[in-house]
PDB file of C-alpha atoms in Angstrom:
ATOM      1  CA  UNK Y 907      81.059  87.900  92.424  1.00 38.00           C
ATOM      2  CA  UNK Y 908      77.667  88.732  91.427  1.00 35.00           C
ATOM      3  CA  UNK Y 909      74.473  89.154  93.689  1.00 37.00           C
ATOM      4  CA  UNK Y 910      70.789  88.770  92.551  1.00 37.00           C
ATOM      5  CA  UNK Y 911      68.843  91.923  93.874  1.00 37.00           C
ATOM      6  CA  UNK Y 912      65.395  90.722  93.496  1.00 39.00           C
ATOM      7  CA  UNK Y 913      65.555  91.754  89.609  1.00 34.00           C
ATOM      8  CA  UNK Y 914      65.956  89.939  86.875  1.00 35.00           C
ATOM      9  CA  UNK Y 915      66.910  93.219  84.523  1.00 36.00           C
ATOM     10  CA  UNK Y 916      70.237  93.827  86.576  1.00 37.00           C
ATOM     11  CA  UNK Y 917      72.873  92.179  89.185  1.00 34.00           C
ATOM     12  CA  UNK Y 918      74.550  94.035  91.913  1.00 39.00           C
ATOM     13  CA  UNK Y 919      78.410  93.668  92.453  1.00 42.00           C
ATOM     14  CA  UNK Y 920      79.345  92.112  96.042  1.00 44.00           C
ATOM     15  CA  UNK Y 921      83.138  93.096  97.138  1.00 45.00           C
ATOM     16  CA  UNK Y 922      84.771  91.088  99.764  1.00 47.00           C
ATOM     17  CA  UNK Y 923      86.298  93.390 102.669  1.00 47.00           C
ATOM     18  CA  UNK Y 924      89.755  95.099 101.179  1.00 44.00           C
ATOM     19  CA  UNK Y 925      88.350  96.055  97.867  1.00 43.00           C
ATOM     20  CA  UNK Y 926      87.866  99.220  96.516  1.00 44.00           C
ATOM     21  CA  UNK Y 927      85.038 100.843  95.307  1.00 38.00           C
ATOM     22  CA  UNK Y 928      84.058  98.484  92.347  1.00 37.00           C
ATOM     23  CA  UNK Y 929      87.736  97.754  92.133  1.00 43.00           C
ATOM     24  CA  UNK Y 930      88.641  93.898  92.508  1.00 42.00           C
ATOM     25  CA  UNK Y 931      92.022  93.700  93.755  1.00 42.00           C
ATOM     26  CA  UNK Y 932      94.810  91.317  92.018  1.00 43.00           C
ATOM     27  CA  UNK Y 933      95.298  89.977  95.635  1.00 45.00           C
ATOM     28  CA  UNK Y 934      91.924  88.931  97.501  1.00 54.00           C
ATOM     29  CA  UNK Y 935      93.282  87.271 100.064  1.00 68.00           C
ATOM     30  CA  UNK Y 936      90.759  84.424 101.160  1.00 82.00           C
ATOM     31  CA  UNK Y 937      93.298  83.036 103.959  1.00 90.00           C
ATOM     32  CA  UNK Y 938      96.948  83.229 104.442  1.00 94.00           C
ATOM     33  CA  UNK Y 939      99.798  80.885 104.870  1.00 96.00           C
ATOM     34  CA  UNK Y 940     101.832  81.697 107.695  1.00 97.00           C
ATOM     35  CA  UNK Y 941     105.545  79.829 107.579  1.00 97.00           C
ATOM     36  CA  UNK Y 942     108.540  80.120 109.676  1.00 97.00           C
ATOM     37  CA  UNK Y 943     107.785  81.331 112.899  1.00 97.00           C
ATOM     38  CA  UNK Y 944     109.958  80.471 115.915  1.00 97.00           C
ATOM     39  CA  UNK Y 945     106.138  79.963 117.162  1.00 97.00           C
ATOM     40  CA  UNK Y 946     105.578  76.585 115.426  1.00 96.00           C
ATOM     41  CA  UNK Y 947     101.504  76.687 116.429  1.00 97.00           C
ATOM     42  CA  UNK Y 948     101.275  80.406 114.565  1.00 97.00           C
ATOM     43  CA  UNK Y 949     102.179  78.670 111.787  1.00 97.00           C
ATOM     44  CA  UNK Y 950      99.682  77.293 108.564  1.00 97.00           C
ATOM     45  CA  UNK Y 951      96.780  78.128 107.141  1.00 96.00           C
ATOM     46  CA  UNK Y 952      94.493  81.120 108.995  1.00 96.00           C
ATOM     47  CA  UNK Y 953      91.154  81.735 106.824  1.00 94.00           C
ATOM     48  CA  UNK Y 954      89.111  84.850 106.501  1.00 92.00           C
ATOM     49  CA  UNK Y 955      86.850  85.293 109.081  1.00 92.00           C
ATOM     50  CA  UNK Y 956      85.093  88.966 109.263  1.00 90.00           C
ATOM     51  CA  UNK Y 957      86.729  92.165 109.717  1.00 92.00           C
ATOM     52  CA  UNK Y 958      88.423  94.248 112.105  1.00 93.00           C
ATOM     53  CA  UNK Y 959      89.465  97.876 111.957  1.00 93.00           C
ATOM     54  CA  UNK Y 960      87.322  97.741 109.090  1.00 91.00           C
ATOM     55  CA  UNK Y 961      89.664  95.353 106.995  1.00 92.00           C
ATOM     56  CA  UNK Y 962      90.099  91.801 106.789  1.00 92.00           C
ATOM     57  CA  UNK Y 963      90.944  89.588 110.224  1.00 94.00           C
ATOM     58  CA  UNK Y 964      91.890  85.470 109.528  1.00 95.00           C
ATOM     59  CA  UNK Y 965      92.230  82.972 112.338  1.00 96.00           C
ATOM     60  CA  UNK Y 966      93.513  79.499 112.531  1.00 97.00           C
ATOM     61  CA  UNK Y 967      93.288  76.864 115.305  1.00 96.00           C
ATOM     62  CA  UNK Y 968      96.529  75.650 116.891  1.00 95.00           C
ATOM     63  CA  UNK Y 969      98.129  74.446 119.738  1.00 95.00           C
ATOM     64  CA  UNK Y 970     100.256  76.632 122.318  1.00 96.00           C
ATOM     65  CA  UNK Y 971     101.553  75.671 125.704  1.00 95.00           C
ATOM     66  CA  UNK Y 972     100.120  72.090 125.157  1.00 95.00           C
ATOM     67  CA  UNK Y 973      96.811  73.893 124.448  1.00 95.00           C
ATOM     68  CA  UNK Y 974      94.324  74.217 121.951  1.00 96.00           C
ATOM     69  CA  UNK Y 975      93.692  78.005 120.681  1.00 96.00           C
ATOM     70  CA  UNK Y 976      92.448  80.200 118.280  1.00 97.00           C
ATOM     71  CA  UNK Y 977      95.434  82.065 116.496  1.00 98.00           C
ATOM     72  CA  UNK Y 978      94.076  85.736 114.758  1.00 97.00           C
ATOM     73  CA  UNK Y 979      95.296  87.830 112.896  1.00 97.00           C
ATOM     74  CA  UNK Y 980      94.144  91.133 112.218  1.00 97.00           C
ATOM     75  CA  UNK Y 981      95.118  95.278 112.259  1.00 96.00           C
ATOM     76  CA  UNK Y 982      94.032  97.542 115.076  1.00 94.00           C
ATOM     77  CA  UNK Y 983      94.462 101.403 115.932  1.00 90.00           C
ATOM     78  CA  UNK Y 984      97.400 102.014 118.259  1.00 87.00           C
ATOM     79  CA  UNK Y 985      97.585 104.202 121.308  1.00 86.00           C
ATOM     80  CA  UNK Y 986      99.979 106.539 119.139  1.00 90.00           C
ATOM     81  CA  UNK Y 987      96.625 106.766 116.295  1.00 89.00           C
ATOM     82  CA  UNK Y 988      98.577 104.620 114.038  1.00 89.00           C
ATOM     83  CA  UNK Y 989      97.674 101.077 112.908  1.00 93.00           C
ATOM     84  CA  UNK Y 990      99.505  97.540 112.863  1.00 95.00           C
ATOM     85  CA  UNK Y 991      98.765  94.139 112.248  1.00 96.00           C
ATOM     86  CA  UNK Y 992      99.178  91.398 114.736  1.00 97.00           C
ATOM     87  CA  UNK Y 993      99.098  88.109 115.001  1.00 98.00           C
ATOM     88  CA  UNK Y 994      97.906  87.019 118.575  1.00 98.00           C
ATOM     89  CA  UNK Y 995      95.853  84.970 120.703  1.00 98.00           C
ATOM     90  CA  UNK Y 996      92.567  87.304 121.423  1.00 95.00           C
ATOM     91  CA  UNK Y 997      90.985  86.125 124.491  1.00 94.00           C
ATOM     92  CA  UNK Y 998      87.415  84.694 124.052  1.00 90.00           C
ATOM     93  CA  UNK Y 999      84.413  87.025 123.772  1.00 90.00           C
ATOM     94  CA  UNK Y1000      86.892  90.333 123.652  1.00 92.00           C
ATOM     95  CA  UNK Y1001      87.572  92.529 120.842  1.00 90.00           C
ATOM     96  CA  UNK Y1002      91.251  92.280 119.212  1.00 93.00           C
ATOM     97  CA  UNK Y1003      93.869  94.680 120.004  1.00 91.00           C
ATOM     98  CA  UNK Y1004      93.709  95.012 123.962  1.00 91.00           C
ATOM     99  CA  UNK Y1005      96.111  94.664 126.342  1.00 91.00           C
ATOM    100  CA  UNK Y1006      94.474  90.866 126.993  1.00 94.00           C
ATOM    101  CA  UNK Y1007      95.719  90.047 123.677  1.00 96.00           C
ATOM    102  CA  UNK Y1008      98.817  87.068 123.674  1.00 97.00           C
ATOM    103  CA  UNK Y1009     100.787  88.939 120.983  1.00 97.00           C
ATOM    104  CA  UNK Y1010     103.460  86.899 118.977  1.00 98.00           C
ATOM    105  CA  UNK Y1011     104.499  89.060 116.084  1.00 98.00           C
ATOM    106  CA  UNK Y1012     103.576  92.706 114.868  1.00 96.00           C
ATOM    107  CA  UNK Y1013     103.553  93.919 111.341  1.00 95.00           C
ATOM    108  CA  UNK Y1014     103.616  97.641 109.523  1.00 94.00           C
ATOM    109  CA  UNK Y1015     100.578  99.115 107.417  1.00 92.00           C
ATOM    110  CA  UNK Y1016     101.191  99.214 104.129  1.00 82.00           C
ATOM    111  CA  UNK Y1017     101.258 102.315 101.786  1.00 79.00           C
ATOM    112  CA  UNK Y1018     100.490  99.638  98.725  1.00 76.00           C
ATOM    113  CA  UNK Y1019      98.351  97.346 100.721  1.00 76.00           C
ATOM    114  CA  UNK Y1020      97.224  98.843 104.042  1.00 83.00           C
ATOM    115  CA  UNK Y1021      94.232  96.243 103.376  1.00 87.00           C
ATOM    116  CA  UNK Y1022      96.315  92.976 103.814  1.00 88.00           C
ATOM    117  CA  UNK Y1023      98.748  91.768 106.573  1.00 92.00           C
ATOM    118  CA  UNK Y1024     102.533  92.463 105.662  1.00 92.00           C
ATOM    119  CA  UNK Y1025     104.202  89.603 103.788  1.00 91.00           C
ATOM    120  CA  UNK Y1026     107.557  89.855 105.229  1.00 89.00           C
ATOM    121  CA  UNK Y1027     108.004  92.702 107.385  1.00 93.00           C
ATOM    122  CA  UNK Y1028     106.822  90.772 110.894  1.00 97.00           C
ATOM    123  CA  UNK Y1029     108.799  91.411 113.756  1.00 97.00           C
ATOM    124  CA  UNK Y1030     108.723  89.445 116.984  1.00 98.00           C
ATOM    125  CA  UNK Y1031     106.831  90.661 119.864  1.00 95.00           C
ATOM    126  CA  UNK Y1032     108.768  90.892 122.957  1.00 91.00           C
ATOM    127  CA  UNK Y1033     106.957  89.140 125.341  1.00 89.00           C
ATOM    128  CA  UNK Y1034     105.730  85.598 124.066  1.00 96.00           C
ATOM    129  CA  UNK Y1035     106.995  86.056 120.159  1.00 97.00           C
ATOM    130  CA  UNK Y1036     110.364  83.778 119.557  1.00 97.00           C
ATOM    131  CA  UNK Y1037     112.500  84.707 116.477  1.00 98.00           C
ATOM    132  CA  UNK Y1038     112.362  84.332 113.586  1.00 98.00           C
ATOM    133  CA  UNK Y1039     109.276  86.279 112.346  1.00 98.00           C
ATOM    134  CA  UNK Y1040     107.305  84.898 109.645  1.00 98.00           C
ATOM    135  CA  UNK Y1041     107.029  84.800 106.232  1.00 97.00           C
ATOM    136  CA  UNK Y1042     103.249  84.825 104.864  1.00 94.00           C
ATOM    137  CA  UNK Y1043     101.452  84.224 101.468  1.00 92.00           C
ATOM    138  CA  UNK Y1044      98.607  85.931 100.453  1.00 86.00           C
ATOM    139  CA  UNK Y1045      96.333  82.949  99.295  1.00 81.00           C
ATOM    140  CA  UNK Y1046      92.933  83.564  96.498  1.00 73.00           C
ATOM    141  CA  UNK Y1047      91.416  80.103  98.022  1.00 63.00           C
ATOM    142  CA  UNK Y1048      92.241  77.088  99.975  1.00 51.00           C
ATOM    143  CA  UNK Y1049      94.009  74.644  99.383  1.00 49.00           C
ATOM    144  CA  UNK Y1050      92.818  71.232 101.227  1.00 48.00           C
ATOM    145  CA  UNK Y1051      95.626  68.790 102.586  1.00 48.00           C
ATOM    146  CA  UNK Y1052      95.924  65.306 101.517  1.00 45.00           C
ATOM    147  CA  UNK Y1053      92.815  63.638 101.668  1.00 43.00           C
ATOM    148  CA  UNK Y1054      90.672  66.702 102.541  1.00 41.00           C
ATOM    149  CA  UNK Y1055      87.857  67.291  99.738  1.00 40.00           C
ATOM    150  CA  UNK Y1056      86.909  71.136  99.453  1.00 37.00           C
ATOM    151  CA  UNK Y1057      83.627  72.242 100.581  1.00 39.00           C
ATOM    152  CA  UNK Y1058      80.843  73.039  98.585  1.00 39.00           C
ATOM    153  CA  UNK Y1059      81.525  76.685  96.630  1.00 39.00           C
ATOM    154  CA  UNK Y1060      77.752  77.111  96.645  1.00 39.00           C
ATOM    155  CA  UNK Y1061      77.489  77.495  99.652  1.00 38.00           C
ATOM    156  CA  UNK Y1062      75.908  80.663 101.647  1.00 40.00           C
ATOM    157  CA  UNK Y1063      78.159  82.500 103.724  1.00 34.00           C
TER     158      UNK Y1063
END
């Protein structure tokens, strides 16, 4: 993606969160499809939605215990100073990765990818998670459902 910078004799290079210095990654993930969870409302389509831990974080809206939430997931630092990803329910106006979080399923760092969630590694949390752990896809844009039009690309974000 290219950015005007007020010049018309050059254009500055904008990298999403995940890439590497000038590097554009072969896998930019824009959201993620999450299947197969024992958790049916973890499940679907989570889009990017700013960063924590310095990488990208994704959330989805979805129903648990009859209720409408906001399903994230993102990697934190750990008490032991390493890092995981998680998906979880982050309790409104609080920062992810506290002991308020509703954690359903946790995640290694990758050595190839430490930048994107784990695409089949989950394992259930103990507390709320319910077997089996998902699956996810690493998706480059959205995809609407039936009778959904896209937004406009154009778009500021």
């Amino acid at each position: 993606n290219k950015t005007w910078n007020g010049s018309f004799s050059e254009t500055v290079d904008y990298y999403f969160p995940g890439e590497m210095a000038g590097l554009i990654w072969e896998k930019t993930a824009r959201c993620i499809d999450v299947q197969n969870a024992g958790v049916m409302g973890v499940n679907g389509i989570y889009t990017l939605s700013g960063t924590v831990d310095g990488v990208s974080a994704y959330r989805k809206i979805g129903i648990w215990n009859e209720q409408e939430v906001e399903f994230s997931i993102f990697r934190c630092l750990l008490s032991d100073e390493t890092k995981g990803w998680y998906i979880s329910i982050v309790p409104k106006d609080m920062e992810p990765g506290q002991d308020t979080d509703t954690d359903f399923y946790r995640g290694p760092v990758s050595l190839e990818h430490n930048d994107f969630p784990p695409e089949g590694t989950w394992i259930t949390a103990k507390e709320h998670g319910i077997d089996p752990p998902p699956m996810i896809i690493w998706k480059t844009d959205i995809l609407p459902k039936s009778g959904e039009e896209f937004g406009d690309e154009n778009e500021e974000r």
